[in-house]
PDB file of C-alpha atoms in Angstrom:
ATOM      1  CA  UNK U   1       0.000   0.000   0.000  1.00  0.00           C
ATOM      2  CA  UNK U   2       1.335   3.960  -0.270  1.00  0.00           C
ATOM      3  CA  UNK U   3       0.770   6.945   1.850  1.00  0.00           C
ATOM      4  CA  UNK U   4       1.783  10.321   2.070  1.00  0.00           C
ATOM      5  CA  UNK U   5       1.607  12.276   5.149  1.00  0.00           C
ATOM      6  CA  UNK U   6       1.394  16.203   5.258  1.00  0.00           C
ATOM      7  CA  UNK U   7       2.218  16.764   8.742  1.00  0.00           C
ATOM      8  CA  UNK U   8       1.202  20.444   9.103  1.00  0.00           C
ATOM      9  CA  UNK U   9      -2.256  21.477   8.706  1.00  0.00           C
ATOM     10  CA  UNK U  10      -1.182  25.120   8.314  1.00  0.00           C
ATOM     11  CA  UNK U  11       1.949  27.610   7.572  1.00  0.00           C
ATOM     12  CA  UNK U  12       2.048  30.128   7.816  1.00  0.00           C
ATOM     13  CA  UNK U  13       5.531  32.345   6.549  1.00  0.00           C
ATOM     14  CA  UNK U  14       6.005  36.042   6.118  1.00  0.00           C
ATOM     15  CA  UNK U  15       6.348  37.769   2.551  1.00  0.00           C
ATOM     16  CA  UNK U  16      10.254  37.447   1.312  1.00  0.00           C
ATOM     17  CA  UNK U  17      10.970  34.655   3.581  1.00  0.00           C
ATOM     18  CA  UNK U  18      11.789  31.243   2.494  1.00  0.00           C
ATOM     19  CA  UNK U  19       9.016  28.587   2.313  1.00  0.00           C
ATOM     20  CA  UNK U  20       9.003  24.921   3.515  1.00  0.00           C
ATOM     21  CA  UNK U  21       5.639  22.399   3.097  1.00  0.00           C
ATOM     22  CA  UNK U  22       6.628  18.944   4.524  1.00  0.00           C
ATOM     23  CA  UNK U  23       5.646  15.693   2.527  1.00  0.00           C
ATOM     24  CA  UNK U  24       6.444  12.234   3.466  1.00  0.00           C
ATOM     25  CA  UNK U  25       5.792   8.854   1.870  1.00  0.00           C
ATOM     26  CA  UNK U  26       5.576   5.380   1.770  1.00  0.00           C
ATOM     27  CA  UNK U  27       5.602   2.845  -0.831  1.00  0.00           C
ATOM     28  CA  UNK U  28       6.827  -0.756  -1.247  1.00  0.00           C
ATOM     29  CA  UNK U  29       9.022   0.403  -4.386  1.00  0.00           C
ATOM     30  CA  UNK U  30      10.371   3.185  -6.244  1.00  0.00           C
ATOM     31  CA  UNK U  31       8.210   6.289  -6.344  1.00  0.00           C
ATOM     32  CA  UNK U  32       6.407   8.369  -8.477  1.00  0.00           C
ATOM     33  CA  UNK U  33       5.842  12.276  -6.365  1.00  0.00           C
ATOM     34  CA  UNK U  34       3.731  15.077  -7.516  1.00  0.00           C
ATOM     35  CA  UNK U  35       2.535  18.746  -6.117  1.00  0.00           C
ATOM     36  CA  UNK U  36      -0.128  19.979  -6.937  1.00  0.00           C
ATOM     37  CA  UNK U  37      -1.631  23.894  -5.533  1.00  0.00           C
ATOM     38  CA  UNK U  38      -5.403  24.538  -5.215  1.00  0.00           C
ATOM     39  CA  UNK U  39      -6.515  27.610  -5.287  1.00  0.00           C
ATOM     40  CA  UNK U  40     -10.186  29.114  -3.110  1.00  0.00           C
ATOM     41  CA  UNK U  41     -12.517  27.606  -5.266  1.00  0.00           C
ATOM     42  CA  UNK U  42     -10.628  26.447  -7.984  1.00  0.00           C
ATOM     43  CA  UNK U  43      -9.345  22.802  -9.098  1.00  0.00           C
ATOM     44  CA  UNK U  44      -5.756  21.064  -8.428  1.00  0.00           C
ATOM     45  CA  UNK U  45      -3.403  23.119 -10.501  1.00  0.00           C
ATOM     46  CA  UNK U  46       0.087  20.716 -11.180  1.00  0.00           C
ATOM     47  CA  UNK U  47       3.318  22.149  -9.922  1.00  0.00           C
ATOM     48  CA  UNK U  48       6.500  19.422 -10.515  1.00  0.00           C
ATOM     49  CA  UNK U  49       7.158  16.182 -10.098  1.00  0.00           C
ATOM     50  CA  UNK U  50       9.686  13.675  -9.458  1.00  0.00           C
ATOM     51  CA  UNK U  51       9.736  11.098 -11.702  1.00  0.00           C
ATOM     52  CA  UNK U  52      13.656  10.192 -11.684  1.00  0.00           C
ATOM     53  CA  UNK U  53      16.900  11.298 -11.699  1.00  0.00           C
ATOM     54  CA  UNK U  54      18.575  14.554 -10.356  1.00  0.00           C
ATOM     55  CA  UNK U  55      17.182  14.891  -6.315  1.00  0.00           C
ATOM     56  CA  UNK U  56      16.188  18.116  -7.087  1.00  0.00           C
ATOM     57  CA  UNK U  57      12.901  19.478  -8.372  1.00  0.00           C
ATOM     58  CA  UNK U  58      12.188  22.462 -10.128  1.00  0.00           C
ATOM     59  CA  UNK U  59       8.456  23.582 -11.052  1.00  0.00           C
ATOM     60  CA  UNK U  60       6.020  26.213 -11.748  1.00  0.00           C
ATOM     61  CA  UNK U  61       6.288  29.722 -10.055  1.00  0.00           C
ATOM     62  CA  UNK U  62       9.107  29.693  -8.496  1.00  0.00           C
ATOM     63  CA  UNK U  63       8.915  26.210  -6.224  1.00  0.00           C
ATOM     64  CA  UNK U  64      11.277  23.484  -5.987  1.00  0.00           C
ATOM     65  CA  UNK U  65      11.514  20.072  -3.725  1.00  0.00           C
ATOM     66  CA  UNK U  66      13.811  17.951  -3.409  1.00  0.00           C
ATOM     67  CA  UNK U  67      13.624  14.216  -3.403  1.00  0.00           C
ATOM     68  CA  UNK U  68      15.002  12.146  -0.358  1.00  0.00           C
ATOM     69  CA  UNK U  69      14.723   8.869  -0.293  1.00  0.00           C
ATOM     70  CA  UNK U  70      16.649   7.882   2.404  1.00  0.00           C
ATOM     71  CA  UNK U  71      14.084   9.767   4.510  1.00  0.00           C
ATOM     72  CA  UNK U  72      11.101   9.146   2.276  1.00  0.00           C
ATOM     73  CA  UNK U  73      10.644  12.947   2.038  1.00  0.00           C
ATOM     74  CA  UNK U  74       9.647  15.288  -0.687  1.00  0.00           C
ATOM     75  CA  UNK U  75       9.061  18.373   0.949  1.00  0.00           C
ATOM     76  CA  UNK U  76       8.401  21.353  -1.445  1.00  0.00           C
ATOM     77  CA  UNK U  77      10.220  24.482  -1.299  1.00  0.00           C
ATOM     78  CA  UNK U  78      10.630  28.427  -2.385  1.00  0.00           C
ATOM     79  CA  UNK U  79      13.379  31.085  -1.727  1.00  0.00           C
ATOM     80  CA  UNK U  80      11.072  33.790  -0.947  1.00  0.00           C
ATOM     81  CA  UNK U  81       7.589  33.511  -0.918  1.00  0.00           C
ATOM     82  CA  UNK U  82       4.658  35.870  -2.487  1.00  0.00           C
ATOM     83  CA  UNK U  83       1.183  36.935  -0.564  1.00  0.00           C
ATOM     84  CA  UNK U  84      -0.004  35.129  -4.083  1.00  0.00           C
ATOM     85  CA  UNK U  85       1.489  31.734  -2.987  1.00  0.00           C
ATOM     86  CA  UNK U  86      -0.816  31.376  -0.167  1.00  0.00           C
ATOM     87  CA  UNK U  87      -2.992  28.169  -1.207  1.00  0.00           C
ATOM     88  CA  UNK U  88      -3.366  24.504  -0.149  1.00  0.00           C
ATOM     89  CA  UNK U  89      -1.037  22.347  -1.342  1.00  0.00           C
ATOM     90  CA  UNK U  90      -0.971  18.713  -1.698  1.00  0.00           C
ATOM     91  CA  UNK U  91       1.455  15.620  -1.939  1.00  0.00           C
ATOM     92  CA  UNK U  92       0.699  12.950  -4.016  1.00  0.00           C
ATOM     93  CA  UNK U  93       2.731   9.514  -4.680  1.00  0.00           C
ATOM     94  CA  UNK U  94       2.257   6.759  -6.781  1.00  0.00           C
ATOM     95  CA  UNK U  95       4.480   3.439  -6.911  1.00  0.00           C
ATOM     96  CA  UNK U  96       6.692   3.015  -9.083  1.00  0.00           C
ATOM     97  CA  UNK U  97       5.858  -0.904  -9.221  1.00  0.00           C
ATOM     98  CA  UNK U  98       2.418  -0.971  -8.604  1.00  0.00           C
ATOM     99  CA  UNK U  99      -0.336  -2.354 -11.111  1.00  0.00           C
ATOM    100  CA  UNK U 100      -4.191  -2.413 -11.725  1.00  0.00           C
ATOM    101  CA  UNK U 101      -6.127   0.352  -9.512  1.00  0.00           C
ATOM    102  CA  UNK U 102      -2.796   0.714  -6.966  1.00  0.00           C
ATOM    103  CA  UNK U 103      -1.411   2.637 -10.356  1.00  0.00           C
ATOM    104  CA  UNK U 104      -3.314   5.364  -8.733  1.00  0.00           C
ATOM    105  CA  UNK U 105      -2.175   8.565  -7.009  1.00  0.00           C
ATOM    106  CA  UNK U 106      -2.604   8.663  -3.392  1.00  0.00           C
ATOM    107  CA  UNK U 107      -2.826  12.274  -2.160  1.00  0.00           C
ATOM    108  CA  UNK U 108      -2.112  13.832   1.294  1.00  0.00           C
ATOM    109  CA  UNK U 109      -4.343  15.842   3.595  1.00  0.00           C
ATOM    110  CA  UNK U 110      -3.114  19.248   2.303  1.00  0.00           C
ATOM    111  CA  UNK U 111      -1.606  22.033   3.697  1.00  0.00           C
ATOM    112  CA  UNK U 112      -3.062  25.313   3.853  1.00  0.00           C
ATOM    113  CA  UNK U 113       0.013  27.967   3.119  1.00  0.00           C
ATOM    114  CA  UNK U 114      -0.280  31.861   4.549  1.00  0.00           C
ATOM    115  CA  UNK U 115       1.908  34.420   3.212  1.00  0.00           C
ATOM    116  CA  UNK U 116       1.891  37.170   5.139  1.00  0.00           C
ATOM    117  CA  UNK U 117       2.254  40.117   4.092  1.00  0.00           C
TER     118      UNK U 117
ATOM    119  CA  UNK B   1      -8.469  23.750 -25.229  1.00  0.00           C
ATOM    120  CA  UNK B   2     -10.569  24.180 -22.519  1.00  0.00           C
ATOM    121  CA  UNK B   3      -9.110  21.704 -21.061  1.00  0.00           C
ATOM    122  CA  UNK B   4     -11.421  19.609 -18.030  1.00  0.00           C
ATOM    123  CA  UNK B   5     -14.799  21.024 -17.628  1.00  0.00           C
ATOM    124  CA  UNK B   6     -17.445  19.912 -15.038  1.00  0.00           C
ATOM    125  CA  UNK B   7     -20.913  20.560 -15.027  1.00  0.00           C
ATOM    126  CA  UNK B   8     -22.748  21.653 -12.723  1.00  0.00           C
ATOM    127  CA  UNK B   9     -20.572  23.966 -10.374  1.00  0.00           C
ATOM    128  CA  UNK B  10     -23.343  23.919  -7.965  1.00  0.00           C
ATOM    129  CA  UNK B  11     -26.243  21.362  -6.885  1.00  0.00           C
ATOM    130  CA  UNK B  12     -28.390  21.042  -3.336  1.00  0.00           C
ATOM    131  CA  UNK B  13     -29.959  17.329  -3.755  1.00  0.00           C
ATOM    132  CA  UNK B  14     -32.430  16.037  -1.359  1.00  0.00           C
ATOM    133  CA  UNK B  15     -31.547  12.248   0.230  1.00  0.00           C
ATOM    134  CA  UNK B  16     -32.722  10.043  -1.955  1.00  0.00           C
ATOM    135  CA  UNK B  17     -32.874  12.446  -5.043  1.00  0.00           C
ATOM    136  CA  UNK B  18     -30.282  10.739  -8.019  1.00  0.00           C
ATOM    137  CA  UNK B  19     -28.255  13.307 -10.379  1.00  0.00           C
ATOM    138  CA  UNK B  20     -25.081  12.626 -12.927  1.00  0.00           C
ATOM    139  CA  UNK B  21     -22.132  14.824 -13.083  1.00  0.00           C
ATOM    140  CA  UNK B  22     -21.022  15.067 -16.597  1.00  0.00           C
ATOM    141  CA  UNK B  23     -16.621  15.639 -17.125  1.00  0.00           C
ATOM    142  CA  UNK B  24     -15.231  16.536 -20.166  1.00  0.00           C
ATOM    143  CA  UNK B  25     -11.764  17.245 -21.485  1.00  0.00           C
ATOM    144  CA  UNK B  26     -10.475  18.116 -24.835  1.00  0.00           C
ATOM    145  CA  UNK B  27      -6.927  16.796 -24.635  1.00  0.00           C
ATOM    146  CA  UNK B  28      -7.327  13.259 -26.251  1.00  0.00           C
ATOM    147  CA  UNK B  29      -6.438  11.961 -22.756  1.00  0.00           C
ATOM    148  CA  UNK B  30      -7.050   7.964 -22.028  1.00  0.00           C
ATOM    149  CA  UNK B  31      -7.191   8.245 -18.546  1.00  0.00           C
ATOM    150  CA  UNK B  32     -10.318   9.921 -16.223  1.00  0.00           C
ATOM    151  CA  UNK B  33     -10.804  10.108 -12.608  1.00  0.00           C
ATOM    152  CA  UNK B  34     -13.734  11.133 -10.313  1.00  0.00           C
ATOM    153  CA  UNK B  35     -12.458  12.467  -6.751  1.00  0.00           C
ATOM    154  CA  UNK B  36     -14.157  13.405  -3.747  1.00  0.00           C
ATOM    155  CA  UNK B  37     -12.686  16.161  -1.446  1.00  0.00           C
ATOM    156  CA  UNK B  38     -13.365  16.774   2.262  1.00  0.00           C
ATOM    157  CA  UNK B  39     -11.961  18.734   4.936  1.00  0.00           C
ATOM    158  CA  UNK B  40      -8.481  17.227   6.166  1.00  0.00           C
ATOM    159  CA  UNK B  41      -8.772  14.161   3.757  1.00  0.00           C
ATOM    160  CA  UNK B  42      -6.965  15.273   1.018  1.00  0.00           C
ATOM    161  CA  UNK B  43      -8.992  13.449  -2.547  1.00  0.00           C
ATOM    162  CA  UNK B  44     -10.086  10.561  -2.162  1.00  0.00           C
ATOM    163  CA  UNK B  45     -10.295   8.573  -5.626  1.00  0.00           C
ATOM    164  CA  UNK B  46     -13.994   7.221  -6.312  1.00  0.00           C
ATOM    165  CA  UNK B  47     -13.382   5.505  -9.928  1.00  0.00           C
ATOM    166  CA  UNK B  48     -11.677   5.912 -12.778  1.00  0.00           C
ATOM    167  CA  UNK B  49     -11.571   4.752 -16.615  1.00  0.00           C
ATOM    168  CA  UNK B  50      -8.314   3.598 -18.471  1.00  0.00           C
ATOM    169  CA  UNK B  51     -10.359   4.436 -22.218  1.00  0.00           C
ATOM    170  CA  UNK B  52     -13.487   4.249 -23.609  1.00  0.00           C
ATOM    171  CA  UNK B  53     -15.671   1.583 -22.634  1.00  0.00           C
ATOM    172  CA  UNK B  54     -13.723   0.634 -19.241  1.00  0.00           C
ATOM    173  CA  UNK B  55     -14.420   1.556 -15.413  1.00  0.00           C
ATOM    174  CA  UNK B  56     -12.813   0.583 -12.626  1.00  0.00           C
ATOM    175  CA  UNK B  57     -13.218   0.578  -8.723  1.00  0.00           C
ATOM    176  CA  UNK B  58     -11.145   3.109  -6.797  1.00  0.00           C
ATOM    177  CA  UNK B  59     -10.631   4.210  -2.994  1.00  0.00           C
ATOM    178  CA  UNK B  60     -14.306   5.172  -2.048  1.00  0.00           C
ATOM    179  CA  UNK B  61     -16.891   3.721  -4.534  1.00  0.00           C
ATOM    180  CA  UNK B  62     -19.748   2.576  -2.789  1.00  0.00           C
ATOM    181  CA  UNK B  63     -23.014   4.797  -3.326  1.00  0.00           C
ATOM    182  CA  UNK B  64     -20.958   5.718  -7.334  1.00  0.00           C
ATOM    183  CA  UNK B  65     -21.552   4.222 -10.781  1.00  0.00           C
ATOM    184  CA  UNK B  66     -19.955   5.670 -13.796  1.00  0.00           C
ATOM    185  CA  UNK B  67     -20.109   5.334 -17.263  1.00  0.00           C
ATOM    186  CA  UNK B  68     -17.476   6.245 -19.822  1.00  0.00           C
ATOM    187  CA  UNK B  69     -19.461   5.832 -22.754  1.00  0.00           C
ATOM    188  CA  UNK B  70     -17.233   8.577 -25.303  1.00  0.00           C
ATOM    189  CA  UNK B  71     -13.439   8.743 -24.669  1.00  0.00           C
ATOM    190  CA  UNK B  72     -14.008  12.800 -23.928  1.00  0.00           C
ATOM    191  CA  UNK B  73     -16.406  12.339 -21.341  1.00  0.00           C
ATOM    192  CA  UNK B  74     -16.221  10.626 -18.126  1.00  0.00           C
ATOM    193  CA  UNK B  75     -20.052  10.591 -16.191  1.00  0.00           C
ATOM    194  CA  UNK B  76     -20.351  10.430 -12.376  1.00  0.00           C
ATOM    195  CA  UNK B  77     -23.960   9.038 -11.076  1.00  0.00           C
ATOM    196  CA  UNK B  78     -25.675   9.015  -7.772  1.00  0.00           C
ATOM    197  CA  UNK B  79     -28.610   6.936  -7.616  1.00  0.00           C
ATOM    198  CA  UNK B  80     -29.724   7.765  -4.109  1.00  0.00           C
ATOM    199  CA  UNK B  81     -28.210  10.317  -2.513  1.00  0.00           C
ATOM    200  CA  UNK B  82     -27.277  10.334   0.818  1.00  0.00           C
ATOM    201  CA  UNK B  83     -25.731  13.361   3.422  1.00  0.00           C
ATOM    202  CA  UNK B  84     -22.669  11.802   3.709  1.00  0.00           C
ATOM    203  CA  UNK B  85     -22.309  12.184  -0.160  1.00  0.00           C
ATOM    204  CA  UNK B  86     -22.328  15.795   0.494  1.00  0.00           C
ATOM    205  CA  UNK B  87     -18.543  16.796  -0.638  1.00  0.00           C
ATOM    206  CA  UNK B  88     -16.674  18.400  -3.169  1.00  0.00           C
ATOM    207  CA  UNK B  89     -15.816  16.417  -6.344  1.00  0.00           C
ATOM    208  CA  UNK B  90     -12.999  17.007  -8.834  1.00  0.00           C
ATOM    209  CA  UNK B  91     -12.670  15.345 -11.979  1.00  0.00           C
ATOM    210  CA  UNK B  92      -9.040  14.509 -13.945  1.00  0.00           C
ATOM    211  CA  UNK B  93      -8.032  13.026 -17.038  1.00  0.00           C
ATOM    212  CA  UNK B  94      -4.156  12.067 -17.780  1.00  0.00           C
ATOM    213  CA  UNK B  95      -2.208  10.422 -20.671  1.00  0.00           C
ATOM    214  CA  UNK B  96      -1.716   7.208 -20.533  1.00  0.00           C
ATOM    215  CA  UNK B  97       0.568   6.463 -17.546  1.00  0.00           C
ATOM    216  CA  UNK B  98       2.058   3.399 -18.452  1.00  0.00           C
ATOM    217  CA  UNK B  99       5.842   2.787 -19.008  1.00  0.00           C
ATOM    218  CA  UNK B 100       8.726   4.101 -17.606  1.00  0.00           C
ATOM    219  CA  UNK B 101       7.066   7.971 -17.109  1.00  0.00           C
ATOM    220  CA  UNK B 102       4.225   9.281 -15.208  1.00  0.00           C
ATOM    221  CA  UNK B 103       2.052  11.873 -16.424  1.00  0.00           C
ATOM    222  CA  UNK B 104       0.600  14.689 -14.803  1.00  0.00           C
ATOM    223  CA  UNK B 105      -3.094  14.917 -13.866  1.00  0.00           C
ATOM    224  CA  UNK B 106      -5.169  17.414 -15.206  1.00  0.00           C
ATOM    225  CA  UNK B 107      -8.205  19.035 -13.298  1.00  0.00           C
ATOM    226  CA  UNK B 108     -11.747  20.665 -13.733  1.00  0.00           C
ATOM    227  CA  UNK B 109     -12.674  22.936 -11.701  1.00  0.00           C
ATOM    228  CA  UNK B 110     -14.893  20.975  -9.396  1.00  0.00           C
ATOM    229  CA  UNK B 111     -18.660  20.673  -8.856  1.00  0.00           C
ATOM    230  CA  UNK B 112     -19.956  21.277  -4.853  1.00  0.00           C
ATOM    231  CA  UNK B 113     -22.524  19.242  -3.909  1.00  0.00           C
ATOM    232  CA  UNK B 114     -24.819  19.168  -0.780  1.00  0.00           C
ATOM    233  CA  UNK B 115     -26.903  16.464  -0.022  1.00  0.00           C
ATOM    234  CA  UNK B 116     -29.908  17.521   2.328  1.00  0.00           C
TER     235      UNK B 116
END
């Protein structure tokens, strides 16, 4: 079976500071890890993924994560974060291995990111 | 492209009223999904369709059917609605994920429902 966990409910950061959103996982075999950013009322909006190869991630707007597999992280990551980041993000992982309907993502809980201005 | 569309945005059911939601997306994609999201449990995937003409079981499918008659267009029913059905569901639709790559899911904008 695979999980991700999104330990923090909430962040909450100040404008210009650097961003952190936690993501761990768990699958039997090699895995497939996504972000994704949802914004009030609006569908799940893709921002990078880690499919394979170099440990770190760059995406849309600015973000980047980087892949750890020796702590079965992929936490996501920005230098200095915008008012317009805040969102809820989510953490999704698929196994690498996996066949029939476990080919599916699994996503986390979400966490709800404030930028403060 | 418009990409994923979902129709309706909106809908306030009565238990025991049915209703379909209709998903639609213009990128040729093989792959559909119907998710459910609620507070603090991230989506939750009801069923999904690997082409025309095929369904499959997901996480959370009881109280579901769907029907993926057209490759474009991926239809969520709900025979007899109930209060817990009351959520927010998001549709997807993805190349084909098989192989050594993973593609990207691709989502509509979501239709809220409330179940009375």
């Amino acid at each position: 079976a695979q999980s991700v966990a999104q330990p923090e409910d909430q962040v909450n950061v100040a404008e210009g500071n650097p961003l952190t959103v936690k993501c761990t996982y768990s699958v039997s075999g090699n895995p497939y890890l996504f972000w994704y950013v949802q914004y009030p009322n609006r569908g799940l909006q893709f921002l990078l993924k880690y499919i394979t190869g170099d440990n770190l991630v760059k995406g849309s707007y600015g973000f980047e994560a980087e892949f750890n597999k020796s702590q079965t992280s992929f936490h996501l990551k920005k230098p200095s974060a915008l008012v317009s980041d805040s969102a809820l993000y989510f953490c999704a992982v698929r196994d690498m291995s996996s066949s029939g309907s476990a080919r599916q993502l699994t996503f986390g809980s979400g966490t709800q990111l404030t930028v403060l201005p | 492209n418009a990409g994923v569309t979902q129709t309706p945005k909106f809908r306030v059911l009565k238990t025991g009223q049915s209703m379909t939601l209709l998903c639609a997306q213009d990128m040729n994609h093989e792959y559909m999904y119907w998710y459910r999201q609620d507070p603090g449990m991230g989506l939750r995937l009801i069923h999904y369709s690997v082409g025309e003409g095929t369904t499959a079981k997901g996480e959370v499918p009881d109280g579901y059917n769907v029907s993926r008659l057209k490759k474009q267009n991926f239809l969520l029913g709900l025979e007899s609605a109930a209060p817990s059905q009351t959520s927010v569901y998001f549709c997807a639709s993805s190349p084909n994920p098989a192989g050594t790559s993973y593609n990207e899911q691709f989502f509509g904008p979501g239709t809220r429902l409330t179940v009375l």
